[in-house]
Coordinates of C-alpha atoms in Angstrom, one line a residue:
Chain A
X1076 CA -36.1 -20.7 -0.2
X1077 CA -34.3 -24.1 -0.7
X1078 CA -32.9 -26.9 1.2
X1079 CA -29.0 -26.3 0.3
X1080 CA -26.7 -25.4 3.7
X1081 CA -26.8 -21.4 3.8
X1082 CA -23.3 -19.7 3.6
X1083 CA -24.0 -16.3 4.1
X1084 CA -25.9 -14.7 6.9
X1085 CA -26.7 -11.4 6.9
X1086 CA -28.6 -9.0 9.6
X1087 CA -30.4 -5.9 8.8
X1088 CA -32.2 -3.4 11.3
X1089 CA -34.7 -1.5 9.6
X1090 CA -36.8 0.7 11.9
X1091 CA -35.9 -1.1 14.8
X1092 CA -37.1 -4.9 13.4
X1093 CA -33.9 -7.4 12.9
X1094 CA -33.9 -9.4 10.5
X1095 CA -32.1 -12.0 9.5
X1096 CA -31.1 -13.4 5.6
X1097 CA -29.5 -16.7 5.6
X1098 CA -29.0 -17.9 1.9
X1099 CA -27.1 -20.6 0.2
X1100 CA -24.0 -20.0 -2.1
X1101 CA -26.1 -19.9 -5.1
X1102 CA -28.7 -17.9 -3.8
X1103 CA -26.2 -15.6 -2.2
X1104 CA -24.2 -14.9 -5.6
X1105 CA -28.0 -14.1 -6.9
X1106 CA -28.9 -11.6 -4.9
X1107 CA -25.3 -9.8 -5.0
X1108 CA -23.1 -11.1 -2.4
X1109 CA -19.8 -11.2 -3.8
X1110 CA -17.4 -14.1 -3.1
X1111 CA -15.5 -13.2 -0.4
X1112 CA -12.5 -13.9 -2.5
X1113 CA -13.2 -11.5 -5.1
X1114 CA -14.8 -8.2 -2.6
X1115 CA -14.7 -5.3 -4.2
X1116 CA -15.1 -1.6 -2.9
X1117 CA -18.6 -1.5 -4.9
X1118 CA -19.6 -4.5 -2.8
X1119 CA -18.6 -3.4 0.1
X1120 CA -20.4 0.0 -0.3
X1121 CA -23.3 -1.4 -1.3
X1122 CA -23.6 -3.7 2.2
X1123 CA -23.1 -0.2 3.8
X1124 CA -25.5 1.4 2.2
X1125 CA -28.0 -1.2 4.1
X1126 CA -26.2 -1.0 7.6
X1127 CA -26.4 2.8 7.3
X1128 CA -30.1 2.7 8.3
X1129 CA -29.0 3.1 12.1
X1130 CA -25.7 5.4 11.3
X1131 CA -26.6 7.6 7.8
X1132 CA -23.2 9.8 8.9
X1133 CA -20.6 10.1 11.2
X1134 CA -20.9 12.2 13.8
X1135 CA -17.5 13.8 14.3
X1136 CA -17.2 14.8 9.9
X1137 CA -20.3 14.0 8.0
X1138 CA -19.3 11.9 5.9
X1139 CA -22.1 9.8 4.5
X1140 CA -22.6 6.3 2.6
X1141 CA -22.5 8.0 -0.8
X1142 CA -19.6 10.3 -0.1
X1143 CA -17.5 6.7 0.8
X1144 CA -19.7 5.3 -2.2
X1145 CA -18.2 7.7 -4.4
X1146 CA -14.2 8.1 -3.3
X1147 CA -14.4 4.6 -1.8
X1148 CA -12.6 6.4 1.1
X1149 CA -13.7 7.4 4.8
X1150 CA -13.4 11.0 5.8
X1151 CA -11.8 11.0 9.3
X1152 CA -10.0 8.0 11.9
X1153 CA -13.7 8.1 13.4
X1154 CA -15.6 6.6 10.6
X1155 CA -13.8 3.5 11.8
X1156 CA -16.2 3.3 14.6
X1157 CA -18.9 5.3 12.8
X1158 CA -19.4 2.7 10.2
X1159 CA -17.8 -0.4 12.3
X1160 CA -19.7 -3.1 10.7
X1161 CA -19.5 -2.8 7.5
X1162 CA -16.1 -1.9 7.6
X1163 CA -15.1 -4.9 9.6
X1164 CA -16.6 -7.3 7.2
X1165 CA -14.6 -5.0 4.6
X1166 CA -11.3 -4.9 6.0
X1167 CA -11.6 -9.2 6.9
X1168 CA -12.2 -9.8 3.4
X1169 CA -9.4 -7.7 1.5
X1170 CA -7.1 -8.6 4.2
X1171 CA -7.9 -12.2 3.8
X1172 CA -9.3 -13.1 6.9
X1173 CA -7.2 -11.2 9.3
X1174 CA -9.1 -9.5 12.0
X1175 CA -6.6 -7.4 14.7
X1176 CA -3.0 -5.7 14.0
X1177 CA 0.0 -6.4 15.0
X1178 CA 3.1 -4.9 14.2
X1179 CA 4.3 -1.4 15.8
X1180 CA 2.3 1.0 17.6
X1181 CA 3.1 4.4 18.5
X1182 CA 5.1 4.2 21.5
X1183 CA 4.3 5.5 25.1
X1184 CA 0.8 6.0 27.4
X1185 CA -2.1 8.4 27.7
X1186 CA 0.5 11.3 29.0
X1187 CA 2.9 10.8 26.1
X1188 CA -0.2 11.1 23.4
X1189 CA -1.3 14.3 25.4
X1190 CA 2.1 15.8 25.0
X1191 CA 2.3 14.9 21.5
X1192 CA -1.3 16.4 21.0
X1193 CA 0.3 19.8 22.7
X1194 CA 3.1 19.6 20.1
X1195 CA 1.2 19.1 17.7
X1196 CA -1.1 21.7 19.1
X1197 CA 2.1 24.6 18.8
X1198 CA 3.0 23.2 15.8
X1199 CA 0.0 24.3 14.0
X1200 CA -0.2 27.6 15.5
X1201 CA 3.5 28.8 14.9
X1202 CA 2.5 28.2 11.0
X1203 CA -0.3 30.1 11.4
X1204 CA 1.8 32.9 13.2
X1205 CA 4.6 32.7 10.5
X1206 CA 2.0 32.9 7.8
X1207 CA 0.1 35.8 9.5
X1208 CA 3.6 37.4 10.2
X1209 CA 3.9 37.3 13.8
X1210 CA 7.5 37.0 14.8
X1211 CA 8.2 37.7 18.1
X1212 CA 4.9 35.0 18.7
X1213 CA 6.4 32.4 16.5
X1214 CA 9.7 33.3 17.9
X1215 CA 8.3 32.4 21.3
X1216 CA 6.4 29.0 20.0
X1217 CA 9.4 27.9 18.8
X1218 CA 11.1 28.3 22.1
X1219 CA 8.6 26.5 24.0
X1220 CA 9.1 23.8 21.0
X1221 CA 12.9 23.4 21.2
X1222 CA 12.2 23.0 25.0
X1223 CA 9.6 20.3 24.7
X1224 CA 11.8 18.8 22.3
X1225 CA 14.8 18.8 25.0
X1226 CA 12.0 17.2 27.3
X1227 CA 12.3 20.0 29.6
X1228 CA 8.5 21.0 28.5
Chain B
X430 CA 15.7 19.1 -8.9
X431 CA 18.2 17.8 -11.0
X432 CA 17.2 15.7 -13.9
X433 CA 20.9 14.6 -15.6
X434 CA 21.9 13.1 -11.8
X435 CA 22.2 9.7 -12.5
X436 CA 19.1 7.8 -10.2
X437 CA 20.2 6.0 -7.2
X438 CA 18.2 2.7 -8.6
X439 CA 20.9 2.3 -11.5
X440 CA 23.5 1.3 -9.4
X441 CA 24.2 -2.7 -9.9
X442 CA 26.3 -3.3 -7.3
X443 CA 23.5 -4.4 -4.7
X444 CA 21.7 -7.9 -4.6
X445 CA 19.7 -9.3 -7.1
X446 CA 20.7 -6.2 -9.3
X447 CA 20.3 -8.9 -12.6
X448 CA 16.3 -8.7 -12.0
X449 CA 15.3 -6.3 -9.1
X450 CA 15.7 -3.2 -9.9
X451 CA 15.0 -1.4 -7.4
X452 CA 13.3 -2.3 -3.6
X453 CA 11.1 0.4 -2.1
X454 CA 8.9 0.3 1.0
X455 CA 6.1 3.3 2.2
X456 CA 4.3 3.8 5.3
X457 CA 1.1 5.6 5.3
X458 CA -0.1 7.7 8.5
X459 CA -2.6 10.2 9.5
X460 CA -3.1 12.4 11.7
X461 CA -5.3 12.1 14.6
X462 CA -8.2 14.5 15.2
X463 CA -8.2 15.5 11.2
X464 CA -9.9 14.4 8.6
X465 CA -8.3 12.7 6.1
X466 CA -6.6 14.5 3.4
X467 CA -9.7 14.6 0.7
X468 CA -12.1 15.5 3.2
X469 CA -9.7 18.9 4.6
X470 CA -11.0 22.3 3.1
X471 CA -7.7 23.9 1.4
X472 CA -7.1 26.5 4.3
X473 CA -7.2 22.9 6.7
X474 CA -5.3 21.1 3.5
X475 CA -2.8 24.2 3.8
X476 CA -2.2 24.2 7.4
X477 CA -1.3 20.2 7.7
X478 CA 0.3 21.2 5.0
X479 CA 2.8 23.7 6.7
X480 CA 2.6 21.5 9.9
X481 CA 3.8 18.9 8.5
X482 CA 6.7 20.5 6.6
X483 CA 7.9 22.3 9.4
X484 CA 8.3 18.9 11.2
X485 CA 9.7 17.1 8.3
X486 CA 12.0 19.9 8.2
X487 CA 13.3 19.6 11.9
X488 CA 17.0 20.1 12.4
X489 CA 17.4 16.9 14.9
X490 CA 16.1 14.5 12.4
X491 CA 18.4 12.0 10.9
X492 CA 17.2 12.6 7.4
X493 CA 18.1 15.5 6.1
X494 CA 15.4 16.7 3.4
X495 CA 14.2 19.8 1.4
X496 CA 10.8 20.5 0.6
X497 CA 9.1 21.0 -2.8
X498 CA 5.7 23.2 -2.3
X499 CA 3.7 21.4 -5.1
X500 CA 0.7 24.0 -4.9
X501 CA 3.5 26.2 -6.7
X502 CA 5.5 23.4 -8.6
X503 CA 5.6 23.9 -12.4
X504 CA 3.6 21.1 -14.7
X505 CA 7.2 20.6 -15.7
X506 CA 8.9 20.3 -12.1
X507 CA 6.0 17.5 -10.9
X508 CA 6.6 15.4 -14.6
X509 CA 10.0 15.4 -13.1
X510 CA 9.6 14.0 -10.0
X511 CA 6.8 11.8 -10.9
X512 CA 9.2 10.2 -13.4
X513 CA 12.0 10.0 -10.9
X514 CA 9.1 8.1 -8.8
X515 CA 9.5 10.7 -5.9
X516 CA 6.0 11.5 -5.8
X517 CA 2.9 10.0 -7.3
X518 CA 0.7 10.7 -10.0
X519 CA -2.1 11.3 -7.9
X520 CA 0.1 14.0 -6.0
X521 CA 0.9 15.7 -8.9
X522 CA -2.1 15.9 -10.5
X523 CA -4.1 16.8 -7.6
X524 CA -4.9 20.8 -6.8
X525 CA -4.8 20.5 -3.1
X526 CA -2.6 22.3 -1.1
X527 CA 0.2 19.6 -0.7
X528 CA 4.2 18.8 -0.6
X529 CA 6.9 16.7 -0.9
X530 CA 9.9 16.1 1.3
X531 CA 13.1 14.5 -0.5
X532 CA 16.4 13.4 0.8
X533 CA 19.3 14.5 -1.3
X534 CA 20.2 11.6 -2.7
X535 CA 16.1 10.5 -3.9
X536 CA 16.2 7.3 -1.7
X537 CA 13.5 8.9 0.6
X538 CA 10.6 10.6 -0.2
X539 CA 7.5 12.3 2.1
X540 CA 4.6 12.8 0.2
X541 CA 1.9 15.4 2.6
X542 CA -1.7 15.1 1.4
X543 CA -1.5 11.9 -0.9
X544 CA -4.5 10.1 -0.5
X545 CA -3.1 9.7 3.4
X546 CA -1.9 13.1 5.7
X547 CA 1.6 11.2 5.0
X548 CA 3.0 8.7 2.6
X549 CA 6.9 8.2 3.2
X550 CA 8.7 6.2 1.0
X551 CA 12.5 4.8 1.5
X552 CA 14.0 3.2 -2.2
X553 CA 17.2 1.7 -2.6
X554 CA 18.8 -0.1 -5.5
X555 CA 18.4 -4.1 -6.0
X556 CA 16.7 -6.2 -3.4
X557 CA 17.5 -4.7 0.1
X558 CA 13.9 -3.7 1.5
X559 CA 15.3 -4.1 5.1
X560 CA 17.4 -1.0 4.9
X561 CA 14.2 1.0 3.2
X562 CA 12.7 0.1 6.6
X563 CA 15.2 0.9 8.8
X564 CA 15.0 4.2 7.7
X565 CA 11.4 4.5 7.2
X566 CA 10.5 3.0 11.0
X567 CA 13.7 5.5 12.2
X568 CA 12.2 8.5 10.3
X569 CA 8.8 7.6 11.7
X570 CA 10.1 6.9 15.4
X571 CA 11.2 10.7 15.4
X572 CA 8.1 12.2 14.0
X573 CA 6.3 9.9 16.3
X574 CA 7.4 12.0 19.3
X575 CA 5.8 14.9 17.9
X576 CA 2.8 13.9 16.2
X577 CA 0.1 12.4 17.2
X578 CA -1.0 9.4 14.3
X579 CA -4.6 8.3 14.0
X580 CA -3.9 4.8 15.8
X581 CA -7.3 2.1 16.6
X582 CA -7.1 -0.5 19.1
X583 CA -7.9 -3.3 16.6
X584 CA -6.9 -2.2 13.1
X585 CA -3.7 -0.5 14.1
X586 CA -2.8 2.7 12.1
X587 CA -5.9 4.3 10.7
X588 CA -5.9 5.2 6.7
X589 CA -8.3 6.6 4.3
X590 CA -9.0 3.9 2.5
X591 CA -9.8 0.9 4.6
X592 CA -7.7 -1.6 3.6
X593 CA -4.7 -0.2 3.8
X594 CA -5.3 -0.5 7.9
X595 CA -3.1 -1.9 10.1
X596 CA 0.8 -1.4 9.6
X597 CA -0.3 0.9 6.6
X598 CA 3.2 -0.5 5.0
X599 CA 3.8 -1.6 1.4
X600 CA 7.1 -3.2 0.1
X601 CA 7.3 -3.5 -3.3
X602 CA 10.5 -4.7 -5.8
X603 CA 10.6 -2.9 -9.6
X604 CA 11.8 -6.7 -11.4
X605 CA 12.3 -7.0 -14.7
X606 CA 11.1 -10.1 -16.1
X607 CA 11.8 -10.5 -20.0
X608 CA 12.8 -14.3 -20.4
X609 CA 9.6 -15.3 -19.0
X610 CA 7.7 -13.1 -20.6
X611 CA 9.2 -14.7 -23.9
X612 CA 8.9 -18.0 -22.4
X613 CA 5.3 -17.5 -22.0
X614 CA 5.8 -18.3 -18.1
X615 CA 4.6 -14.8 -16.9
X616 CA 1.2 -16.1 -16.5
X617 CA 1.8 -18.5 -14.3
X618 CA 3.7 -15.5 -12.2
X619 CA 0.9 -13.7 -11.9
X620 CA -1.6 -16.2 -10.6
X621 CA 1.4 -17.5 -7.7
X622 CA 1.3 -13.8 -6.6
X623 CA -2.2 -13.2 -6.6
X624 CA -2.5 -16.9 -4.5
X625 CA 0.5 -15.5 -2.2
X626 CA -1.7 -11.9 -2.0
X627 CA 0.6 -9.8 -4.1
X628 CA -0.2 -7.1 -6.0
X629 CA 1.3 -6.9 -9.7
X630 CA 1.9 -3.5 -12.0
X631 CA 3.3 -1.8 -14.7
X632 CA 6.7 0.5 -14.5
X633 CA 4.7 3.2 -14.5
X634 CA 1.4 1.7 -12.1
X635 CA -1.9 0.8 -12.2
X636 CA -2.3 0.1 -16.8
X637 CA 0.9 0.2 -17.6
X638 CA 1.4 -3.3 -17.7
X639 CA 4.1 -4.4 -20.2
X640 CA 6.4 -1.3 -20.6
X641 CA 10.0 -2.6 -21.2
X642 CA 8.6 -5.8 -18.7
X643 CA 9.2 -3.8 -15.9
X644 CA 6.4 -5.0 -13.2
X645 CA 6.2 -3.7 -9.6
X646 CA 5.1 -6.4 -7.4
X647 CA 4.0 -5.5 -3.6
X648 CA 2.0 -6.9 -0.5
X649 CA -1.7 -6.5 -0.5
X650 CA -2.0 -8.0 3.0
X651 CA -1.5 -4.7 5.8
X652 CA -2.9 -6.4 8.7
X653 CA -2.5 -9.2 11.2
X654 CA 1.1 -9.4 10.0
X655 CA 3.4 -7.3 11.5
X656 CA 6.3 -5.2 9.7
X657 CA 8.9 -8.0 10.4
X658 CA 7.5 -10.8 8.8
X659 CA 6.1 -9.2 5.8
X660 CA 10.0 -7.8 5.3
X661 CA 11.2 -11.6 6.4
X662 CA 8.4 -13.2 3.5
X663 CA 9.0 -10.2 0.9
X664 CA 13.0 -10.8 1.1
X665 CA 13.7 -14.4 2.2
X666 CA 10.4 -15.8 0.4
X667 CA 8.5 -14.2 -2.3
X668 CA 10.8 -11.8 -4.3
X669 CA 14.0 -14.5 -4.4
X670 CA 11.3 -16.7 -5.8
X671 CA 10.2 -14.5 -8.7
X672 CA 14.2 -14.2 -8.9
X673 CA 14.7 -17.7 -9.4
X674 CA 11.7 -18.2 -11.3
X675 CA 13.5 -15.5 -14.3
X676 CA 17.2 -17.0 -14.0
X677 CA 15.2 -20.4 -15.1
X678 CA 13.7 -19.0 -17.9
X679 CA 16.9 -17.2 -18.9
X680 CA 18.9 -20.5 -18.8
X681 CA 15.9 -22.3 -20.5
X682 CA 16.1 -19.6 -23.4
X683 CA 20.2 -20.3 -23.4
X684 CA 19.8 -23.7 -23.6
X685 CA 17.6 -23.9 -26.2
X686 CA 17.4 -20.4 -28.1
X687 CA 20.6 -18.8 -27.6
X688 CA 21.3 -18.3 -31.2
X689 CA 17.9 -16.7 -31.7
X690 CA 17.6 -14.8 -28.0
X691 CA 21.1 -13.6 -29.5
X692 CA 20.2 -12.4 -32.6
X693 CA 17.4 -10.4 -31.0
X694 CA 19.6 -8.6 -28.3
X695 CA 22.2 -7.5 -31.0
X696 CA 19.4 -6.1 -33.4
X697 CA 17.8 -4.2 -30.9
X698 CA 21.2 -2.6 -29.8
X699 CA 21.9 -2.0 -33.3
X700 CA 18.2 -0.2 -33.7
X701 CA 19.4 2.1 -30.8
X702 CA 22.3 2.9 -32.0
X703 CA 21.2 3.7 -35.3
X704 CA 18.1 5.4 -34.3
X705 CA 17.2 9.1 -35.7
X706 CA 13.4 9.1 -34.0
X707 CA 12.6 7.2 -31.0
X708 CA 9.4 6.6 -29.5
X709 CA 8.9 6.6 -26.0
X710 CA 7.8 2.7 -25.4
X711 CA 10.5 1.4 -28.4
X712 CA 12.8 3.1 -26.3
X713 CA 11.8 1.0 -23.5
X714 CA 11.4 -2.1 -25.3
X715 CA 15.0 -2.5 -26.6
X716 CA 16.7 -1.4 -24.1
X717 CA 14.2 -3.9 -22.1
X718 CA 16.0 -6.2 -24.6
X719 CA 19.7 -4.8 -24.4
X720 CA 19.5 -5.7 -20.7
X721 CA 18.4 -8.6 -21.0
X722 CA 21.9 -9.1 -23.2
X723 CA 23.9 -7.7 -20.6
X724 CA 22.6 -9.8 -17.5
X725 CA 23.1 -12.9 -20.2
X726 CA 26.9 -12.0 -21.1
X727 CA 25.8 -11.8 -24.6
X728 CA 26.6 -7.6 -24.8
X729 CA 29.5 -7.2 -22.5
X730 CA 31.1 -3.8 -23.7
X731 CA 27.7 -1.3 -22.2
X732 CA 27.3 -1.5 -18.6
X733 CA 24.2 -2.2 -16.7
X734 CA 23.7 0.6 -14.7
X735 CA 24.0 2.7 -18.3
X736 CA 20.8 0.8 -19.6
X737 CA 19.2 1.8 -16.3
X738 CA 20.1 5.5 -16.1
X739 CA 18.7 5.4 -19.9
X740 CA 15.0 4.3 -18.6
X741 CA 14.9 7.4 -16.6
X742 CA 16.6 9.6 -18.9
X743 CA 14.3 8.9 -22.0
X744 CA 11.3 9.7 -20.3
X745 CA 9.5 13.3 -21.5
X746 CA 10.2 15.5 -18.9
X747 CA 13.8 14.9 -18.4
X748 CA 14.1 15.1 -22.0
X749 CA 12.6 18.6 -22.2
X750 CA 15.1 19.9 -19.0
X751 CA 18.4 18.3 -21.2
X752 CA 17.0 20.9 -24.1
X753 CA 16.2 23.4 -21.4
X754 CA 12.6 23.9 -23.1
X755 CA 9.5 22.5 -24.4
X756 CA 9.7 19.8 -27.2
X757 CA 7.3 18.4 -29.6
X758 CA 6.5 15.1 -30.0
X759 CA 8.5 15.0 -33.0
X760 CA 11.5 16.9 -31.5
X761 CA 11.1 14.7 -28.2
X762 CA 11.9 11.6 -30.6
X763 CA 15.3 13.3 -32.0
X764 CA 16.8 14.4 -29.1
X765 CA 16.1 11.2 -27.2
X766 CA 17.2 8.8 -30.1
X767 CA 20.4 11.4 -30.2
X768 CA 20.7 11.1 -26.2
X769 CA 20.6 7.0 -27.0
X770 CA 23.4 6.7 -29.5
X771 CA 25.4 9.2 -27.3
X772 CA 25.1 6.8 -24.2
X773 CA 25.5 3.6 -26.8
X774 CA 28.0 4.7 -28.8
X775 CA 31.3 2.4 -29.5

């Protein structure tokens, strides 16, 4: 389109074809790419409203481009991977470059998260036996909690 | 809830009490294998809901806390705690099943279905962030055990809204910032914290931008940083440097206004104390101005932490709980300007 240095590359796949924009900064602000120091949700939407051509929803809640358009918030930890383009380019530019976390994690391995998922697990089902009036059943949920709580479960 | 306690951020015996107000940090987590909060049907909202407030309510954590239902709250009993900035606007005005947890004393909140499954905020008076996330990083360590948080190889813990990712913690220091607002230096405030990725905002959020020059300033940055250095930028680095940024102004306005900068304290104390109607934001803007006397030794017989019990107590809803009913705009105007020269008085 013009001879100036092209700062922003951009890849599409529509019905299987790549294909490739690279356009200087001029050209870039015309057709609607934001600087990357002023992103906004809208921008960002509107980027994965093109990338959504291979992944319209995701497939563990539903949750579709407008839906995120709209709230300007995912529906479930999966969209991260649903929607991982877009939302990398996203989360790199309102967090100013940064690209991995550190900082604290949840501690322990796969067995600890399985155990925690088993709490978790009981946990939901002696509300639902409280609220359905079950005593004797949430009576015994709770024992098995205060034992997995002692680490004896 | 108890709206004549006095609030734990009026206490000016902590650091930096002559500008920060108060420090508070929040961490946002979700739970894995939900959806997030706005996407949960209300018997899903309901049961994270009751989940969640049966852990918060464990007896072997060290926080002790009591939980408000909010699906059952009163209009009147949210105002409260949104003015006492234990829950959010958002929370309270949102028709979701969803809760609170609170800590006795108000320096910890737990918000369940915010925008994230859980937003838990620790607050303390002046500039002492590091002790807001001892607790939090305690309180969350325990619920850890039990709970299994969304958590993503790269971005670290997951949130609804994307760029909150990674430690999902925000600190952020209530500083009040009159001389260089009067100074006309406030600008240049603003544009350091955007270039140092801090957010700026009102006392009361997102619009409410010059109430009683109260501003909220907070990180924006979540990820690639971890916990300890944000806490080691936000309290060694950026807030001491708004800090010192204000005393300048406030000697600048000593050194060369002081008769004037004088004459303005004493009038607005004299307003208040004379005061039969009082709006809302003149309430906040001279007492803004009264404190501003007291941290310069110009009004030495009201003390501080008065002026700062009297932001909270002016507001609507604790108002309407001192009468015990509902007041009219006019009749909200009386009994605060009363509640004033009662707190003010000689």
């Amino acid at each position: 389109m013009c001879n100036k240095p092209a700062v922003v590359h951009d890849t599409h796949i529509i019905d299987g074809t790549k294909r490739e924009i690279h356009l200087c900064a001029e050209h870039a602000a015309e057709h609607g790419f934001a600087d990357i120091k002023h992103v906004s949700m809208a921008s960002f939407t509107t980027k994965v409203g093109s990338a959504a051509v291979q992944s319209p929803s995701c497939p563990t809640c539903g949750t579709t481009v407008p839906q995120i358009r709209q709230s300007s918030l995912l529906g479930c930890p999966d969209c991260y991977d649903a929607f991982d383009k877009p939302i990398g380019r996203l989360i790199g530019q309102s967090q100013y470059g940064a690209t991995h976390h550190v900082g604290r994690r949840p501690a322990g391995n796969d067995e600890d998260v399985s155990r925690r998922h088993e709490t978790q697990r009981l946990m939901h089902e002696l509300e639902a036996a409280v609220a359905a009036e079950q005593y004797e059943r949430a009576a015994a949920i709770r024992d098995e909690l205060a034992k997995r709580s002692r680490g004896e479960g | 809830m108890r709206s004549d306690r006095p609030p734990p951020l009026a206490r000016t015996d902590v650091p930096d009490s002559d500008v920060v107000l108060s420090s508070r940090v929040r961490l946002a987590r979700n739970l894995t294998g939900e959806p997030f909060a706005h996407r949960c049907d209300p018997d899903r909202s309901r049961s994270i809901t009751a989940m969640l407030r049966g852990a918060l309510l464990q007896g072997d954590l060290d926080e002790n806390l009591s939980w408000i239902d909010l699906e059952t709250a009163s209009g009147h009993d949210k105002q409260l705690l949104v003015e006492r900035h234990l829950i959010s606007r958002h929370l309270a005005e949102s028709t979701t099943p969803r809760g609170v947890a609170v800590a006795d004393d108000e320096t910890m909140s737990v918000m369940v279905n915010e925008e994230d499954h859980i937003r838990m905020s620790a607050i303390a008076a002046g500039l002492q962030p590091e002790r807001c996330l001892r607790r939090l990083i305690r309180l969350d360590g325990e619920l850890e055990t039990r709970l299994n948080w969304a958590v993503h190889e790269r971005w670290g813990y997951l949130c609804a809204c994307p760029t909150n990712v990674g430690t999902g913690i925000r600190f952020s220091a209530m500083v009040h910032l009159p001389a260089l607002r009067m100074t006309g230096e406030f600008a240049k405030v603003r544009q350091a914290a955007k270039d140092l990725h801090l957010a700026v905002r009102g006392y009361y959020g997102e619009g409410s931008e010059t109430a009683g020059n109260f501003f909220q300033i907070s990180n924006q940055r979540t990820l690639g940083v971890s916990e300890e250095e944000l806490l080691d930028q936000f309290q060694r680095v950026l807030i001491p440097g708004v800090v010192r940024y204000e005393r300048a102004a406030r000697d600048v306005l000593m050194d060369r206004e002081r008769l004037a900068v004088e004459d303005r304290v004493h009038r607005d104390l004299a307003q208040l104390r004379a005061a039969r109607l009082l709006k809302a934001d003149e309430a906040m803007r001279r007492l803004s101005s009264v404190r501003l006397g007291i941290c310069l030794g110009l009004i030495d017989e009201i003390p501080l932490d008065t002026i700062n019990a009297l932001f909270l107590h002016t507001q609507s809803a604790h108002l309407r709980d001192r009468v015990g009913g509902t007041l009219s705009p006019a009749d909200a105007r009386a009994v605060r300007a009363e509640l004033v020269r009662q707190m003010l008085s000689l």
